[in-house]
GROMACS .gro file of C-alpha atoms in nm:
model
  223
    1MET     CA    1   4.120  14.215  21.040
    2SER     CA    2   3.996  13.997  21.325
    3PHE     CA    3   3.990  13.620  21.287
    4THR     CA    4   3.610  13.611  21.255
    5GLN     CA    5   3.627  13.882  20.990
    6ASP     CA    6   3.871  13.658  20.806
    7LEU     CA    7   3.625  13.367  20.839
    8ALA     CA    8   3.346  13.589  20.706
    9GLN     CA    9   3.550  13.705  20.408
   10ALA     CA   10   3.648  13.349  20.316
   11THR     CA   11   3.286  13.228  20.317
   12ALA     CA   12   3.107  13.541  20.195
   13PRO     CA   13   2.973  13.397  19.863
   14LEU     CA   14   2.822  13.090  20.032
   15ARG     CA   15   2.671  13.290  20.317
   16ARG     CA   16   2.518  13.534  20.068
   17GLN     CA   17   2.362  13.239  19.887
   18ILE     CA   18   2.207  13.128  20.216
   19HIS     CA   19   2.051  13.472  20.266
   20ASP     CA   20   1.912  13.463  19.912
   21MET     CA   21   1.770  13.110  19.926
   22PRO     CA   22   1.400  13.075  19.833
   23PHE     CA   23   1.327  12.941  20.183
   24ASN     CA   24   1.451  13.258  20.352
   25ARG     CA   25   1.314  13.501  20.093
   26GLU     CA   26   0.967  13.344  20.110
   27LEU     CA   27   0.982  13.327  20.490
   28ALA     CA   28   1.063  13.700  20.499
   29GLU     CA   29   0.762  13.773  20.280
   30GLY     CA   30   0.535  13.548  20.485
   31ARG     CA   31   0.451  13.331  20.186
   32LEU     CA   32   0.657  13.022  20.264
   33ASP     CA   33   0.437  12.714  20.224
   34PRO     CA   34   0.315  12.609  20.572
   35GLU     CA   35   0.391  12.243  20.502
   36THR     CA   36   0.747  12.335  20.407
   37PHE     CA   37   0.790  12.529  20.731
   38GLN     CA   38   0.632  12.246  20.927
   39GLY     CA   39   0.889  12.002  20.789
   40TYR     CA   40   1.167  12.249  20.861
   41ILE     CA   41   1.064  12.313  21.221
   42ILE     CA   42   1.049  11.939  21.292
   43GLN     CA   43   1.397  11.889  21.150
   44ASP     CA   44   1.522  12.196  21.337
   45ALA     CA   45   1.402  12.045  21.663
   46HIS     CA   46   1.599  11.730  21.587
   47TYR     CA   47   1.899  11.942  21.493
   48LEU     CA   48   1.895  12.159  21.806
   49GLU     CA   49   1.905  11.854  22.030
   50GLY     CA   50   2.224  11.741  21.856
   51PHE     CA   51   2.361  12.095  21.852
   52ALA     CA   52   2.313  12.120  22.230
   53ARG     CA   53   2.500  11.791  22.276
   54ALA     CA   54   2.788  11.920  22.063
   55LEU     CA   55   2.801  12.240  22.267
   56ALA     CA   56   2.814  12.037  22.588
   57LEU     CA   57   3.099  11.823  22.448
   58ALA     CA   58   3.289  12.137  22.347
   59ALA     CA   59   3.229  12.286  22.693
   60ALA     CA   60   3.402  11.985  22.847
   61LYS     CA   61   3.718  12.078  22.652
   62ALA     CA   62   3.709  12.448  22.743
   63PRO     CA   63   4.027  12.580  22.906
   64ASP     CA   64   3.865  12.784  23.184
   65ALA     CA   65   3.550  12.806  23.394
   66PRO     CA   66   3.397  13.115  23.222
   67THR     CA   67   3.415  12.941  22.885
   68VAL     CA   68   3.268  12.622  23.028
   69ALA     CA   69   2.981  12.832  23.163
   70GLN     CA   70   2.935  13.014  22.831
   71LEU     CA   71   2.908  12.700  22.619
   72SER     CA   72   2.704  12.511  22.877
   73GLY     CA   73   2.465  12.807  22.891
   74SER     CA   74   2.437  12.807  22.512
   75ALA     CA   75   2.356  12.435  22.522
   76ALA     CA   76   2.079  12.501  22.773
   77GLY     CA   77   1.956  12.788  22.556
   78ALA     CA   78   1.939  12.564  22.250
   79ILE     CA   79   1.718  12.322  22.440
   80ALA     CA   80   1.499  12.611  22.560
   81VAL     CA   81   1.448  12.728  22.201
   82GLU     CA   82   1.366  12.374  22.094
   83ARG     CA   83   1.101  12.346  22.363
   84GLU     CA   84   0.942  12.690  22.331
   85LEU     CA   85   0.966  12.796  21.968
   86HIS     CA   86   0.909  12.452  21.824
   87ALA     CA   87   0.627  12.372  22.064
   88HIS     CA   88   0.461  12.695  21.949
   89TYR     CA   89   0.478  12.606  21.581
   90MET     CA   90   0.413  12.237  21.624
   91GLY     CA   91   0.100  12.334  21.815
   92LEU     CA   92  -0.008  12.557  21.526
   93PHE     CA   93   0.050  12.275  21.279
   94GLY     CA   94  -0.108  12.008  21.497
   95VAL     CA   95   0.212  11.806  21.536
   96SER     CA   96   0.188  11.602  21.857
   97ALA     CA   97   0.479  11.463  22.057
   98ASP     CA   98   0.397  11.120  21.918
   99ASP     CA   99   0.393  11.255  21.562
  100PHE     CA  100   0.732  11.416  21.616
  101ALA     CA  101   0.881  11.100  21.764
  102GLN     CA  102   0.786  10.906  21.452
  103ILE     CA  103   0.961  11.147  21.212
  104GLU     CA  104   1.329  11.065  21.176
  105PRO     CA  105   1.599  11.327  21.115
  106SER     CA  106   1.647  11.399  20.747
  107ALA     CA  107   1.975  11.317  20.574
  108ALA     CA  108   2.075  11.685  20.583
  109CYS     CA  109   1.996  11.710  20.955
  110ASP     CA  110   2.172  11.385  21.038
  111HIS     CA  111   2.485  11.479  20.843
  112TYR     CA  112   2.508  11.824  21.003
  113VAL     CA  113   2.464  11.693  21.357
  114SER     CA  114   2.713  11.411  21.293
  115PHE     CA  115   2.969  11.664  21.170
  116LEU     CA  116   2.926  11.882  21.480
  117LEU     CA  117   2.947  11.589  21.718
  118ARG     CA  118   3.257  11.457  21.541
  119SER     CA  119   3.420  11.802  21.551
  120ALA     CA  120   3.343  11.839  21.921
  121THR     CA  121   3.462  11.486  22.001
  122THR     CA  122   3.772  11.435  21.787
  123GLY     CA  123   3.869  11.792  21.701
  124ASP     CA  124   4.060  12.026  21.930
  125PHE     CA  125   3.872  12.295  22.119
  126PRO     CA  126   3.925  12.582  21.868
  127GLU     CA  127   3.812  12.357  21.582
  128ALA     CA  128   3.497  12.259  21.772
  129VAL     CA  129   3.411  12.624  21.842
  130ALA     CA  130   3.464  12.717  21.477
  131ALA     CA  131   3.231  12.436  21.368
  132LEU     CA  132   2.960  12.554  21.611
  133LEU     CA  133   2.985  12.924  21.522
  134PRO     CA  134   2.785  12.931  21.194
  135CYS     CA  135   2.461  12.821  21.360
  136PHE     CA  136   2.485  13.124  21.588
  137TRP     CA  137   2.614  13.376  21.338
  138ILE     CA  138   2.418  13.287  21.024
  139TYR     CA  139   2.086  13.262  21.207
  140ARG     CA  140   2.144  13.598  21.376
  141ASP     CA  141   2.230  13.771  21.048
  142ILE     CA  142   1.938  13.617  20.861
  143GLY     CA  143   1.699  13.698  21.146
  144ARG     CA  144   1.814  14.060  21.143
  145GLU     CA  145   1.784  14.090  20.765
  146ILE     CA  146   1.437  13.938  20.758
  147ALA     CA  147   1.318  14.153  21.050
  148GLN     CA  148   1.395  14.466  20.848
  149VAL     CA  149   1.143  14.374  20.578
  150SER     CA  150   0.887  14.164  20.765
  151GLY     CA  151   0.588  14.282  20.965
  152ASP     CA  152   0.394  14.157  21.267
  153ALA     CA  153   0.138  13.993  21.039
  154ASN     CA  154   0.399  13.750  20.910
  155PRO     CA  155   0.289  13.399  21.017
  156TYR     CA  156   0.651  13.325  21.106
  157ALA     CA  157   0.692  13.634  21.325
  158ALA     CA  158   0.781  13.430  21.635
  159TRP     CA  159   1.070  13.264  21.451
  160ILE     CA  160   1.191  13.600  21.319
  161ALA     CA  161   1.169  13.762  21.663
  162THR     CA  162   1.372  13.482  21.823
  163TYR     CA  163   1.669  13.512  21.590
  164SER     CA  164   1.664  13.891  21.550
  165GLY     CA  165   1.622  13.955  21.923
  166GLU     CA  166   1.863  14.103  22.176
  167ALA     CA  167   1.905  13.784  22.380
  168PHE     CA  168   2.018  13.580  22.081
  169ASP     CA  169   2.240  13.865  21.961
  170HIS     CA  170   2.418  13.864  22.298
  171SER     CA  171   2.494  13.492  22.272
  172VAL     CA  172   2.624  13.539  21.917
  173GLU     CA  173   2.855  13.824  22.017
  174ARG     CA  174   3.001  13.614  22.298
  175MET     CA  175   3.061  13.325  22.056
  176LEU     CA  176   3.230  13.561  21.807
  177ALA     CA  177   3.452  13.701  22.082
  178LEU     CA  178   3.550  13.350  22.193
  179THR     CA  179   3.636  13.251  21.835
  180ASP     CA  180   3.848  13.564  21.791
  181ARG     CA  181   4.041  13.490  22.109
  182LEU     CA  182   4.107  13.133  22.001
  183GLY     CA  183   4.204  13.235  21.649
  184ALA     CA  184   4.446  13.498  21.778
  185LYS     CA  185   4.627  13.241  21.997
  186ALA     CA  186   4.628  12.956  21.743
  187ASP     CA  187   4.919  12.867  21.519
  188GLU     CA  188   4.875  12.855  21.143
  189ALA     CA  189   4.784  12.486  21.132
  190ALA     CA  190   4.515  12.533  21.398
  191ARG     CA  191   4.375  12.837  21.218
  192GLN     CA  192   4.347  12.634  20.899
  193ARG     CA  193   4.155  12.364  21.085
  194MET     CA  194   3.923  12.632  21.221
  195HIS     CA  195   3.870  12.771  20.871
  196ARG     CA  196   3.784  12.427  20.734
  197ALA     CA  197   3.543  12.351  21.018
  198PHE     CA  198   3.370  12.688  20.984
  199ALA     CA  199   3.335  12.658  20.606
  200ARG     CA  200   3.199  12.304  20.632
  201SER     CA  201   2.935  12.411  20.883
  202CYS     CA  202   2.838  12.701  20.657
  203TRP     CA  203   2.784  12.446  20.380
  204HIS     CA  204   2.574  12.234  20.615
  205GLU     CA  205   2.362  12.542  20.697
  206TRP     CA  206   2.295  12.590  20.325
  207ARG     CA  207   2.220  12.220  20.281
  208PHE     CA  208   1.981  12.215  20.577
  209TRP     CA  209   1.764  12.494  20.438
  210ASP     CA  210   1.784  12.365  20.081
  211SER     CA  211   1.674  12.021  20.197
  212ALA     CA  212   1.387  12.169  20.399
  213TYR     CA  213   1.267  12.378  20.105
  214HIS     CA  214   1.262  12.078  19.872
  215ARG     CA  215   1.124  11.851  20.148
  216GLU     CA  216   1.401  11.599  20.105
  217SER     CA  217   1.473  11.315  20.341
  218TRP     CA  218   1.679  11.007  20.256
  219ARG     CA  219   1.732  10.900  19.898
  220ARG     CA  220   1.644  10.533  19.858
  221PRO     CA  221   1.799  10.291  19.610
  222ALA     CA  222   1.571  10.204  19.321
  223ALA     CA  223   1.373   9.887  19.382
   0.00000   0.00000   0.00000
């Protein structure tokens, strides 16, 4: 069993819950409420900016030039997705740049980004990579699963095509290979840190979609 297969086995129940969430089931069927998706895509744009920063921080810790290039390229790709995919949907929903600037990251978004930045800053390199992996892997697997049941008439077809496409799959496979190499070289304590970081990011993936579906932001104390 490879290290990433071990990660997958350890988190299988949670990742299955993510696949079965109402947000993803309704998105696959094309019946997700447009306002819910609008809120999600705005938060995802906030998230991807932080995700790209975490990738860049991890790249700075990489042990060799090819790995620096891989993670730096993924950071640039995250920004490209933010600009293209989100601009497409924000245009459809009439969300201007000024509108977006006035909407703060939700609690779920802020907590996820903070965890990734902390992992990339204070964690060792293998731990940072493990924390970043779920965003690649889970989105690819969900995109693939949804693409099998969704048609071109789905209003969210552009989102589905992005995460089920060959280009994204290639970046995911490279990230899986990097994680396997790091896991194979790590001692037991480092592997445990990688497991914890990966599982925590999987939880944050679930929380992000759950928060988007219920349109949650920050809970305020009662007046």
